[in-house]
Amino acid sequence: MPQNKYTQIYYVLKKRIESGEYPVGYLLPSENTLIEEFECSRNTVRRAIAGLVRDGYVQTRQGRGVYNIFHPLEPSAYTMGTIESFVESTRRTRQSSATRVILFSECTADDELAQRTGFAPGTALFYIQRLHEIDGIVRILNHNYFRRDCLPGLTPQLAEGSVYHYLEAELHVSIVTSKRTITVEKATPLDRKWIDLGEYDCLAVVSNQTFNSDGVMFEYTQSRHHPAIFRFQDNAVRRASQTDREYSR
Amino acid sequence: MPQNKYTQIYYVLKKRIESGEYPVGYLLPSENTLIEEFECSRNTVRRAIAGLVRDGYVQTRQGRGVYNIFHPLEPSAYTMGTIESFVESTRRTRQSSATRVILFSECTADDELAQRTGFAPGTALFYIQRLHEIDGIVRILNHNYFRRDCLPGLTPQLAEGSVYHYLEAELHVSIVTSKRTITVEKATPLDRKWIDLGEYDCLAVVSNQTFNSDGVMFEYTQSRHHPAIFRFQDNAVRRASQTDREYSR
DNA sequence: GCCGATTTGTCCGTATGTATC
DNA sequence: CGATACATACGGACAAATCGG
């Protein structure tokens, strides 16, 4: 349970929006009204609203108010903004899932790999290939590179489960930032060996640099998705003169 | 030029990070140090830092400080987070571009279209098909649906240029929020008619709902990109108990 | 392990500016 | 023009995490 006041308010407002308590296309109660209701400061209400803006629920306009722009959407494999592991994602969408390790090796970053992944040349790495099954069908082929010094004791058995869970629960390392790039690539023989692409000849490719709380990039992953099950959602806010946001985390 | 104090500080810090003035992997000066340097309040410094977190430049950690996690990346057609029109994007990447209107029609949203786009059934729309050329080659096929009541006087001639520019400069309507979904789809005959896909048989498809500052969704666009030139970047921040951000705009 | 200094996170209050009606 | 709304900026207080001695 979130104990932050602004997080609680965020959830209350979000629930009201989703349930239709606030009509779509109209203004939410003003900040001052919400301040009275939640008995808090202006700052706190505004932080809650900021979260709703970020997540595409509302939109603010100076002098007017806060518009409800909620439109229900189909749930998807990937959800905007968040860093979600494969296991978390399938659990949320109530799909059955399994992970299989097809390669577990160690390597050192040469210049080419360093260029491609962002690791410094010479970094000692695990290189793992994993398959993800959704409802019994192989849908994702992952190429994972982990810094060996950040994952002492990683074994093929552990890699069958959620590596993120291992990191957070066992090593008490928290994942903070993730830089993603989405592209579309032609299928390779390896892709075809494991994934039944049917009539497709491309995959959706998500390349991912992940940073732990020490600010070190400890993972580079390339996730190759069957195009039919790939879906990525995102909200963007046009900023006045580039950035207009406040705060973050 | 941004006149907000926190935006100015954001740019100063960003420039320092990009130029290497702050070493990668290390901590930035503490908030108190920055407060002295910029002679401002703590809130203002924090808002600037929040922008850097959002854009993947830094990462904060309570009790420690602010890590510089900057890694230079290749420029891309799409940039994370921002709402950028085709014209803006190609201009930024210094590519030549052109837009051609191949269909300019009017229609009314039936149930199927309403379901697919998010417009209310019965909404009067423009339906426009446009091609975007980059360096002389057709790379993107757009299906645009605009609410007619939001774009009085839209003509094929205007649609050859940037519709966004027309909206903002002529009608003084500002675009605020954009909800995007990225998928991969098989090429249709219409795709193949206009785009030379070479060996590919799929396209990267960006579906887009755009809201103006009145909170009304006035545009639905499906952009079908040649896979070889499609690239989408994004930063995600893992939030403690879901949302931890403050403020937005 | 404890304690104090440092650093970021949360929360409050107030004042003023700007846009809208 | 005044009233209302959100936006910016300042200030202070305390909590929580981190680090050094």
Coordinates of C-alpha atoms (C1' of nucleotides) in Angstrom, one line a residue:
Chain A
M1 CA 0.0 0.0 0.0
P2 CA 1.3 3.4 -0.9
Q3 CA 1.8 5.5 2.2
N4 CA 2.5 8.8 0.4
K5 CA -0.3 11.2 0.6
Y6 CA 0.0 12.3 -3.0
T7 CA 0.1 8.7 -4.2
Q8 CA -3.1 7.9 -2.2
I9 CA -4.9 10.9 -3.7
Y10 CA -3.6 9.9 -7.2
Y11 CA -5.3 6.5 -6.8
V12 CA -8.5 7.9 -5.4
L13 CA -8.8 10.3 -8.4
K14 CA -7.8 7.6 -10.8
K15 CA -10.4 5.2 -9.6
R16 CA -13.1 7.9 -9.8
I17 CA -12.1 8.7 -13.4
E18 CA -12.1 5.0 -14.4
S19 CA -15.5 4.4 -12.7
G20 CA -17.0 7.3 -14.5
E21 CA -17.6 9.3 -11.4
Y22 CA -16.0 12.3 -13.1
P23 CA -17.6 12.7 -16.6
V24 CA -15.3 12.3 -19.6
G25 CA -14.6 15.6 -21.4
Y26 CA -15.4 17.7 -18.4
L27 CA -13.4 19.4 -15.7
L28 CA -12.4 17.8 -12.5
P29 CA -13.0 19.7 -9.2
S30 CA -10.6 22.6 -8.9
E31 CA -7.4 22.3 -6.9
N32 CA -8.9 24.3 -4.1
T33 CA -11.9 22.0 -3.9
L34 CA -9.6 18.9 -3.8
I35 CA -7.4 20.6 -1.1
E36 CA -10.5 20.9 1.1
E37 CA -11.6 17.4 0.4
F38 CA -8.3 15.7 1.1
E39 CA -7.2 18.2 3.7
C40 CA -3.8 18.7 2.3
S41 CA -1.6 21.3 0.7
R42 CA -1.8 22.6 -2.8
N43 CA 1.5 20.9 -3.7
T44 CA 0.2 17.5 -2.7
V45 CA -2.9 17.8 -4.9
R46 CA -0.8 19.0 -7.7
R47 CA 1.6 16.1 -7.5
A48 CA -1.4 13.7 -7.7
I49 CA -2.7 15.5 -10.7
A50 CA 0.7 15.5 -12.3
G51 CA 0.7 11.7 -12.1
L52 CA -2.7 11.6 -13.9
V53 CA -1.4 13.9 -16.6
R54 CA 1.7 11.6 -17.1
D55 CA -0.5 8.6 -17.4
G56 CA -2.9 10.2 -19.9
Y57 CA -6.0 10.4 -17.6
V58 CA -6.3 14.2 -17.5
Q59 CA -5.0 17.3 -19.0
T60 CA -4.6 20.6 -17.4
R61 CA -5.1 24.1 -18.7
Q62 CA -4.1 27.3 -16.9
G63 CA -7.1 29.4 -16.0
R64 CA -9.5 26.7 -16.9
G65 CA -9.1 23.5 -15.0
V66 CA -8.2 19.9 -15.3
Y67 CA -9.9 18.0 -18.1
N68 CA -10.8 14.3 -17.8
I69 CA -9.6 12.8 -21.1
F70 CA -10.0 9.2 -20.0
H71 CA -10.7 6.6 -22.7
P72 CA -10.8 3.0 -21.8
L73 CA -8.3 0.9 -23.8
E74 CA -7.7 -2.8 -24.3
P75 CA -5.1 -4.1 -22.0
S76 CA -1.8 -4.8 -23.7
A77 CA 1.3 -6.8 -23.3
Y78 CA 3.4 -3.8 -22.6
T79 CA 2.1 -0.8 -20.7
M80 CA 3.4 2.7 -21.1
G81 CA 6.0 4.1 -19.0
T82 CA 6.5 1.4 -16.5
I83 CA 9.4 -1.0 -16.3
E84 CA 7.7 -4.4 -16.2
S85 CA 9.3 -7.8 -16.4
F86 CA 7.9 -10.4 -18.6
V87 CA 6.6 -12.4 -15.6
E88 CA 4.9 -9.3 -14.1
S89 CA 3.3 -8.4 -17.4
T90 CA 1.8 -11.8 -18.1
R91 CA 0.5 -12.1 -14.6
R92 CA -1.2 -8.8 -14.9
T93 CA -2.9 -9.8 -18.1
R94 CA -3.8 -13.2 -16.6
Q95 CA -1.9 -15.2 -19.2
S96 CA 0.0 -18.3 -18.4
S97 CA 3.7 -17.9 -19.0
A98 CA 7.0 -19.9 -18.9
T99 CA 10.6 -19.0 -19.4
R100 CA 13.2 -21.4 -20.9
V101 CA 16.9 -20.8 -20.9
I102 CA 18.5 -22.0 -24.2
L103 CA 21.9 -20.6 -23.7
F104 CA 23.8 -19.7 -20.6
S105 CA 27.3 -18.4 -21.2
E106 CA 29.9 -15.9 -20.2
C107 CA 31.7 -13.4 -22.4
T108 CA 33.6 -10.2 -22.4
A109 CA 32.5 -7.1 -24.3
D110 CA 34.6 -6.6 -27.4
D111 CA 34.5 -3.3 -29.3
E112 CA 31.6 -4.4 -31.5
L113 CA 29.5 -5.5 -28.6
A114 CA 30.4 -2.5 -26.5
Q115 CA 29.3 -0.3 -29.3
R116 CA 26.0 -2.1 -29.7
T117 CA 25.1 -2.5 -26.0
G118 CA 26.7 0.5 -24.3
F119 CA 28.9 -1.6 -22.0
A120 CA 32.5 -0.5 -21.7
P121 CA 34.8 -2.7 -23.7
G122 CA 36.3 -5.5 -21.6
T123 CA 33.3 -5.7 -19.2
A124 CA 32.7 -9.3 -18.0
L125 CA 29.2 -10.4 -18.9
F126 CA 26.8 -13.2 -18.8
Y127 CA 25.2 -13.8 -22.1
I128 CA 21.9 -15.6 -21.9
Q129 CA 19.3 -16.5 -24.5
R130 CA 15.8 -17.1 -23.1
L131 CA 12.5 -18.0 -24.6
H132 CA 9.2 -16.7 -23.2
E133 CA 6.1 -18.7 -23.8
I134 CA 2.6 -17.2 -23.5
D135 CA -0.2 -19.6 -23.2
G136 CA 2.1 -22.4 -24.3
I137 CA 3.5 -20.8 -27.4
V138 CA 7.0 -19.3 -27.8
R139 CA 6.5 -15.6 -28.5
I140 CA 9.6 -13.8 -27.4
L141 CA 13.3 -14.5 -27.8
N142 CA 15.5 -12.6 -25.4
H143 CA 19.2 -11.9 -25.7
N144 CA 20.3 -10.9 -22.2
Y145 CA 23.7 -9.4 -21.3
F146 CA 24.3 -8.9 -17.5
R147 CA 27.3 -7.5 -15.8
R148 CA 28.8 -10.4 -14.0
D149 CA 29.9 -8.3 -11.0
C150 CA 26.3 -7.1 -10.5
L151 CA 24.8 -10.6 -10.5
P152 CA 27.0 -12.8 -8.3
G153 CA 25.7 -16.3 -8.2
L154 CA 23.4 -16.2 -11.2
T155 CA 22.7 -19.7 -12.4
P156 CA 20.7 -21.2 -15.3
Q157 CA 18.1 -22.3 -12.7
L158 CA 17.7 -18.8 -11.5
A159 CA 17.5 -17.4 -15.0
E160 CA 14.5 -19.7 -15.6
G161 CA 12.6 -17.5 -13.3
S162 CA 12.5 -13.7 -13.2
V163 CA 15.9 -12.3 -13.0
Y164 CA 14.4 -9.0 -11.8
H165 CA 12.8 -10.8 -8.9
Y166 CA 16.2 -12.4 -8.1
L167 CA 17.8 -9.0 -8.2
E168 CA 15.3 -7.2 -6.0
A169 CA 14.4 -10.0 -3.6
E170 CA 17.7 -11.7 -3.1
L171 CA 20.4 -9.1 -3.9
H172 CA 18.3 -6.2 -2.8
V173 CA 19.2 -4.2 -5.9
S174 CA 16.5 -2.0 -7.2
I175 CA 16.0 -1.3 -10.9
V176 CA 15.5 2.4 -11.5
T177 CA 15.8 3.6 -15.1
S178 CA 15.4 1.8 -18.4
K179 CA 16.2 3.2 -21.8
R180 CA 14.3 1.5 -24.5
T181 CA 14.4 1.6 -28.3
I182 CA 11.8 -0.1 -30.4
T183 CA 12.5 -1.2 -33.9
V184 CA 11.4 -3.7 -36.5
E185 CA 13.8 -6.3 -37.8
K186 CA 13.9 -9.1 -40.3
A187 CA 13.7 -12.6 -38.8
T188 CA 17.0 -14.4 -38.4
P189 CA 17.5 -18.1 -38.6
L190 CA 17.7 -18.2 -34.8
D191 CA 14.4 -16.4 -34.5
R192 CA 12.8 -18.9 -36.9
K193 CA 14.3 -21.8 -35.1
W194 CA 12.4 -21.0 -31.9
I195 CA 9.4 -18.8 -32.9
D196 CA 6.7 -19.8 -35.3
L197 CA 6.3 -16.6 -37.2
G198 CA 3.6 -17.9 -39.5
E199 CA 3.2 -15.5 -42.4
Y200 CA 5.4 -12.8 -40.8
D201 CA 9.0 -12.3 -41.7
C202 CA 9.7 -9.5 -39.1
L203 CA 9.8 -9.1 -35.4
A204 CA 9.3 -6.2 -33.0
V205 CA 12.6 -5.6 -31.3
V206 CA 12.9 -3.9 -27.9
S207 CA 16.4 -3.0 -27.0
N208 CA 16.9 -2.2 -23.4
Q209 CA 19.5 -0.6 -21.2
T210 CA 18.7 -1.1 -17.5
F211 CA 20.3 0.8 -14.6
N212 CA 20.4 -0.1 -11.0
S213 CA 20.2 2.3 -8.1
D214 CA 24.0 2.8 -8.1
G215 CA 23.6 4.4 -11.6
V216 CA 25.4 1.6 -13.3
M217 CA 24.1 0.0 -16.4
F218 CA 24.0 -3.7 -15.4
E219 CA 21.9 -5.1 -18.2
Y220 CA 21.4 -4.9 -21.9
T221 CA 18.6 -6.9 -23.4
Q222 CA 17.3 -7.3 -26.8
S223 CA 13.7 -8.7 -26.8
R224 CA 12.5 -10.1 -30.1
H225 CA 8.7 -10.3 -30.1
H226 CA 6.3 -12.1 -32.4
P227 CA 4.7 -9.2 -34.2
A228 CA 1.2 -10.4 -33.6
I229 CA 1.4 -10.2 -29.9
F230 CA 3.5 -7.0 -29.6
R231 CA 1.8 -3.9 -28.5
F232 CA 3.4 -0.8 -26.8
Q233 CA 1.4 2.0 -25.3
D234 CA 2.7 5.5 -24.5
N235 CA 1.4 8.9 -23.6
A236 CA 3.1 12.0 -24.6
V237 CA 2.6 15.6 -23.4
R238 CA 3.6 18.5 -25.5
R239 CA 5.6 20.8 -23.5
A240 CA 5.5 24.5 -24.0
S241 CA 9.1 25.3 -24.7
Q242 CA 10.5 21.8 -24.4
T243 CA 10.2 20.7 -20.8
D244 CA 7.5 21.9 -18.5
R245 CA 7.3 19.1 -16.1
E246 CA 8.0 19.4 -12.5
Y247 CA 9.5 16.8 -10.2
S248 CA 10.0 13.1 -10.9
R249 CA 11.0 10.7 -8.2
Chain B
M1 CA 13.7 30.9 -25.2
P2 CA 12.3 29.4 -22.0
Q3 CA 11.7 32.0 -19.4
N4 CA 11.0 29.7 -16.5
K5 CA 13.8 29.5 -14.0
Y6 CA 13.6 25.7 -13.7
T7 CA 13.6 25.3 -17.4
Q8 CA 16.7 27.4 -17.7
I9 CA 18.5 25.4 -15.0
Y10 CA 17.3 22.2 -16.8
Y11 CA 19.0 23.3 -20.0
V12 CA 22.2 24.4 -18.2
L13 CA 22.5 21.0 -16.5
K14 CA 21.6 19.1 -19.6
K15 CA 24.3 20.9 -21.6
R16 CA 26.9 20.2 -18.9
I17 CA 26.0 16.5 -18.9
E18 CA 26.1 16.2 -22.7
S19 CA 29.4 18.0 -22.9
G20 CA 31.0 15.8 -20.3
E21 CA 31.5 18.5 -17.7
Y22 CA 29.9 16.2 -15.2
P23 CA 31.5 12.7 -15.4
V24 CA 29.3 9.8 -16.4
G25 CA 28.6 7.4 -13.6
Y26 CA 29.3 9.9 -10.9
L27 CA 27.1 12.2 -8.8
L28 CA 26.1 15.7 -9.8
P29 CA 26.6 18.5 -7.3
S30 CA 24.1 18.3 -4.4
E31 CA 20.9 20.2 -4.4
N32 CA 22.2 22.6 -1.9
T33 CA 25.3 23.3 -4.1
L34 CA 23.1 24.0 -7.1
I35 CA 20.8 26.2 -5.0
E36 CA 23.8 28.4 -4.2
E37 CA 25.0 28.4 -7.8
F38 CA 21.7 29.3 -9.3
E39 CA 20.5 31.4 -6.4
C40 CA 17.0 29.8 -6.3
S41 CA 14.9 27.7 -4.1
R42 CA 15.2 24.0 -3.5
N43 CA 11.9 23.4 -5.4
T44 CA 13.2 25.0 -8.5
V45 CA 16.4 23.0 -8.6
R46 CA 14.4 19.8 -8.0
R47 CA 12.1 20.5 -10.9
A48 CA 15.0 20.9 -13.2
I49 CA 16.5 17.6 -12.0
A50 CA 13.1 16.0 -12.4
G51 CA 13.2 16.9 -16.0
L52 CA 16.6 15.3 -16.4
V53 CA 15.3 12.1 -14.7
R54 CA 12.3 12.0 -17.0
D55 CA 14.6 12.3 -20.1
G56 CA 17.0 9.6 -18.9
Y57 CA 20.0 11.9 -18.1
V58 CA 20.2 11.3 -14.4
Q59 CA 18.9 9.1 -11.7
T60 CA 18.4 10.1 -8.1
R61 CA 18.8 8.1 -4.9
Q62 CA 17.7 9.2 -1.5
G63 CA 20.6 9.8 0.9
R64 CA 23.1 9.6 -2.0
G65 CA 22.7 12.0 -4.7
V66 CA 22.0 12.4 -8.4
Y67 CA 23.8 10.0 -10.7
N68 CA 24.8 11.0 -14.2
I69 CA 23.7 8.1 -16.4
F70 CA 24.1 9.9 -19.7
H71 CA 25.0 7.7 -22.7
P72 CA 25.0 9.3 -26.1
L73 CA 22.7 7.6 -28.6
E74 CA 22.1 7.9 -32.3
P75 CA 19.5 10.4 -33.3
S76 CA 16.3 8.8 -34.3
A77 CA 13.2 9.5 -36.3
Y78 CA 11.0 9.4 -33.3
T79 CA 12.2 10.8 -30.0
M80 CA 10.9 9.7 -26.7
G81 CA 8.1 11.4 -24.9
T82 CA 7.7 14.4 -27.1
I83 CA 4.8 15.0 -29.5
E84 CA 6.6 15.8 -32.7
S85 CA 5.2 16.2 -36.1
F86 CA 6.8 14.6 -39.2
V87 CA 8.0 17.9 -40.4
E88 CA 9.6 18.8 -37.0
S89 CA 11.2 15.5 -36.8
T90 CA 12.8 15.5 -40.2
R91 CA 14.0 19.0 -39.7
R92 CA 15.6 18.1 -36.5
T93 CA 17.5 15.2 -38.1
R94 CA 18.4 17.4 -41.1
Q95 CA 16.7 15.2 -43.6
S96 CA 14.8 16.5 -46.6
S97 CA 11.1 15.8 -46.4
A98 CA 7.9 16.2 -48.4
T99 CA 4.3 15.4 -47.9
R100 CA 1.8 14.4 -50.5
V101 CA -2.0 14.1 -50.1
I102 CA -3.4 11.1 -52.0
L103 CA -6.9 11.2 -50.6
F104 CA -8.9 14.1 -49.1
S105 CA -12.4 13.1 -48.1
E106 CA -15.1 13.6 -45.6
C107 CA -16.9 10.9 -43.7
T108 CA -18.9 10.2 -40.6
A109 CA -17.8 7.8 -37.9
D110 CA -19.8 4.6 -38.0
D111 CA -19.7 2.1 -35.2
E112 CA -16.7 0.2 -36.5
L113 CA -14.7 3.4 -37.1
A114 CA -15.8 4.7 -33.7
Q115 CA -14.6 1.6 -32.0
R116 CA -11.3 1.6 -33.8
T117 CA -10.5 5.3 -33.4
G118 CA -12.2 6.4 -30.2
F119 CA -14.4 9.1 -31.8
A120 CA -18.1 9.0 -30.9
P121 CA -20.3 7.4 -33.5
G122 CA -21.7 10.0 -35.8
T123 CA -18.8 12.4 -35.5
A124 CA -18.2 14.4 -38.7
L125 CA -14.6 13.8 -39.9
F126 CA -12.1 14.5 -42.5
Y127 CA -10.4 11.4 -43.8
I128 CA -7.1 12.1 -45.4
Q129 CA -4.4 9.8 -46.7
R130 CA -0.9 11.3 -46.9
L131 CA 2.5 10.1 -47.9
H132 CA 5.7 11.3 -46.3
E133 CA 8.9 11.2 -48.2
I134 CA 12.3 11.3 -46.5
D135 CA 15.2 12.1 -48.8
G136 CA 13.0 11.6 -51.8
I137 CA 11.7 8.1 -50.9
V138 CA 8.2 7.4 -49.6
R139 CA 8.6 6.0 -46.1
I140 CA 5.3 6.6 -44.3
L141 CA 1.7 6.3 -45.2
N142 CA -0.7 8.2 -42.9
H143 CA -4.4 7.7 -42.4
N144 CA -5.6 10.9 -40.7
Y145 CA -9.0 11.4 -39.2
F146 CA -9.7 14.9 -38.1
R147 CA -12.9 16.2 -36.4
R148 CA -14.3 18.6 -38.9
D149 CA -15.6 21.1 -36.3
C150 CA -12.0 21.4 -34.9
L151 CA -10.5 22.2 -38.3
P152 CA -12.7 24.7 -40.1
G153 CA -11.3 25.5 -43.5
L154 CA -8.9 22.6 -43.9
T155 CA -8.0 22.1 -47.5
P156 CA -5.9 19.6 -49.5
Q157 CA -3.4 22.4 -50.0
L158 CA -3.1 23.0 -46.3
A159 CA -2.8 19.3 -45.7
E160 CA 0.3 19.2 -47.9
G161 CA 2.0 21.1 -45.2
S162 CA 2.0 20.5 -41.5
V163 CA -1.5 20.2 -40.1
Y164 CA -0.1 20.8 -36.7
H165 CA 1.5 24.0 -37.8
Y166 CA -1.9 25.1 -39.3
L167 CA -3.6 24.3 -36.0
E168 CA -1.2 26.1 -33.8
A169 CA -0.3 29.1 -36.0
E170 CA -3.6 29.8 -37.7
L171 CA -6.3 28.4 -35.4
H172 CA -4.3 29.0 -32.2
V173 CA -5.1 25.6 -31.0
S174 CA -2.4 23.9 -29.0
I175 CA -1.9 20.2 -28.9
V176 CA -1.5 18.8 -25.5
T177 CA -1.7 15.1 -25.0
S178 CA -1.1 12.3 -27.4
K179 CA -1.9 8.6 -26.7
R180 CA 0.1 6.3 -28.9
T181 CA 0.1 2.6 -29.5
I182 CA 2.9 0.9 -31.5
T183 CA 2.3 -2.4 -33.2
V184 CA 3.6 -4.3 -36.2
E185 CA 1.3 -5.2 -39.0
K186 CA 1.4 -7.1 -42.3
A187 CA 1.6 -4.9 -45.4
T188 CA -1.7 -4.2 -47.2
P189 CA -2.0 -3.7 -50.9
L190 CA -2.3 0.0 -50.3
D191 CA 0.9 0.0 -48.3
R192 CA 2.7 -1.8 -51.2
K193 CA 1.2 0.5 -53.8
W194 CA 3.0 3.5 -52.3
I195 CA 5.9 2.2 -50.2
D196 CA 8.7 0.2 -51.6
L197 CA 9.1 -2.3 -48.8
G198 CA 11.9 -4.3 -50.5
E199 CA 12.3 -7.6 -48.7
Y200 CA 10.0 -6.7 -45.8
D201 CA 6.4 -7.7 -45.5
C202 CA 5.5 -5.7 -42.4
L203 CA 5.2 -2.1 -41.2
A204 CA 5.6 -0.4 -37.9
V205 CA 2.3 1.1 -37.1
V206 CA 1.8 4.0 -34.7
S207 CA -1.8 4.7 -33.8
N208 CA -2.3 8.1 -32.3
Q209 CA -5.1 9.9 -30.5
T210 CA -4.4 13.6 -30.2
F211 CA -6.1 16.0 -27.8
N212 CA -6.3 19.7 -28.0
S213 CA -6.2 22.1 -25.1
D214 CA -10.0 21.9 -24.6
G215 CA -9.6 18.2 -23.8
V216 CA -11.3 17.0 -26.9
M217 CA -9.8 14.3 -29.1
F218 CA -9.7 16.0 -32.5
E219 CA -7.4 13.6 -34.4
Y220 CA -6.9 9.9 -34.8
T221 CA -4.0 9.0 -37.0
Q222 CA -2.5 5.7 -38.1
S223 CA 1.1 6.1 -39.3
R224 CA 2.4 3.2 -41.2
H225 CA 6.2 3.3 -41.3
H226 CA 8.7 1.5 -43.4
P227 CA 10.3 -0.9 -40.9
A228 CA 13.9 0.0 -41.8
I229 CA 13.5 3.7 -40.9
F230 CA 11.3 3.2 -37.8
R231 CA 12.8 3.8 -34.5
F232 CA 11.2 4.8 -31.2
Q233 CA 13.0 5.7 -28.0
D234 CA 11.7 5.9 -24.5
N235 CA 12.8 6.2 -21.0
A236 CA 11.0 4.5 -18.1
V237 CA 11.5 5.0 -14.4
R238 CA 10.5 2.3 -12.1
R239 CA 8.3 3.8 -9.4
A240 CA 8.3 2.6 -5.9
S241 CA 4.7 1.8 -5.3
Q242 CA 3.5 2.7 -8.7
T243 CA 3.7 6.4 -9.1
D244 CA 6.3 8.5 -7.4
R245 CA 6.4 11.5 -9.6
E246 CA 5.6 14.9 -8.7
Y247 CA 4.1 17.6 -10.9
S248 CA 3.9 17.5 -14.6
R249 CA 2.8 20.6 -16.5
Chain C
dG1 C1' 26.5 -0.8 16.0
dC2 C1' 25.7 3.9 17.1
dC3 C1' 25.8 8.8 16.1
dG4 C1' 26.0 12.9 13.5
dA5 C1' 26.5 15.1 9.0
dT6 C1' 24.9 15.0 4.3
dT7 C1' 21.5 14.2 0.8
dT8 C1' 17.2 13.4 -1.3
dG9 C1' 12.0 12.7 -0.3
dT10 C1' 7.6 14.5 1.5
dC11 C1' 4.7 18.0 3.1
dC12 C1' 3.2 22.3 4.5
dG13 C1' 2.4 27.5 3.9
dT14 C1' 2.5 31.8 1.3
dA15 C1' 3.0 35.1 -2.5
dT16 C1' 2.7 36.4 -7.1
dG17 C1' 2.0 35.7 -12.2
dT18 C1' -0.9 34.4 -16.1
dA19 C1' -4.9 32.6 -18.5
dT20 C1' -9.8 32.2 -18.6
dC21 C1' -14.4 33.6 -17.9
Chain D
dC1 C1' -12.9 44.7 -14.4
dG2 C1' -13.0 41.2 -10.8
dA3 C1' -13.2 36.3 -9.6
dT4 C1' -11.4 31.9 -10.4
dA5 C1' -8.2 28.7 -12.1
dC6 C1' -3.6 26.7 -12.8
dA7 C1' 1.7 27.9 -12.9
dT8 C1' 5.8 29.5 -10.9
dA9 C1' 8.7 30.5 -7.0
dC10 C1' 10.1 31.1 -2.5
dG11 C1' 10.5 29.6 2.3
dG12 C1' 10.7 26.2 6.2
dA13 C1' 10.1 21.6 8.6
dC14 C1' 10.7 16.9 9.2
dA15 C1' 11.5 12.0 7.4
dA16 C1' 14.3 8.5 5.4
dA17 C1' 18.5 6.8 3.3
dT18 C1' 23.4 7.0 3.1
dC19 C1' 28.1 7.5 4.7
dG20 C1' 31.9 8.3 7.6
dG21 C1' 34.1 8.0 12.0

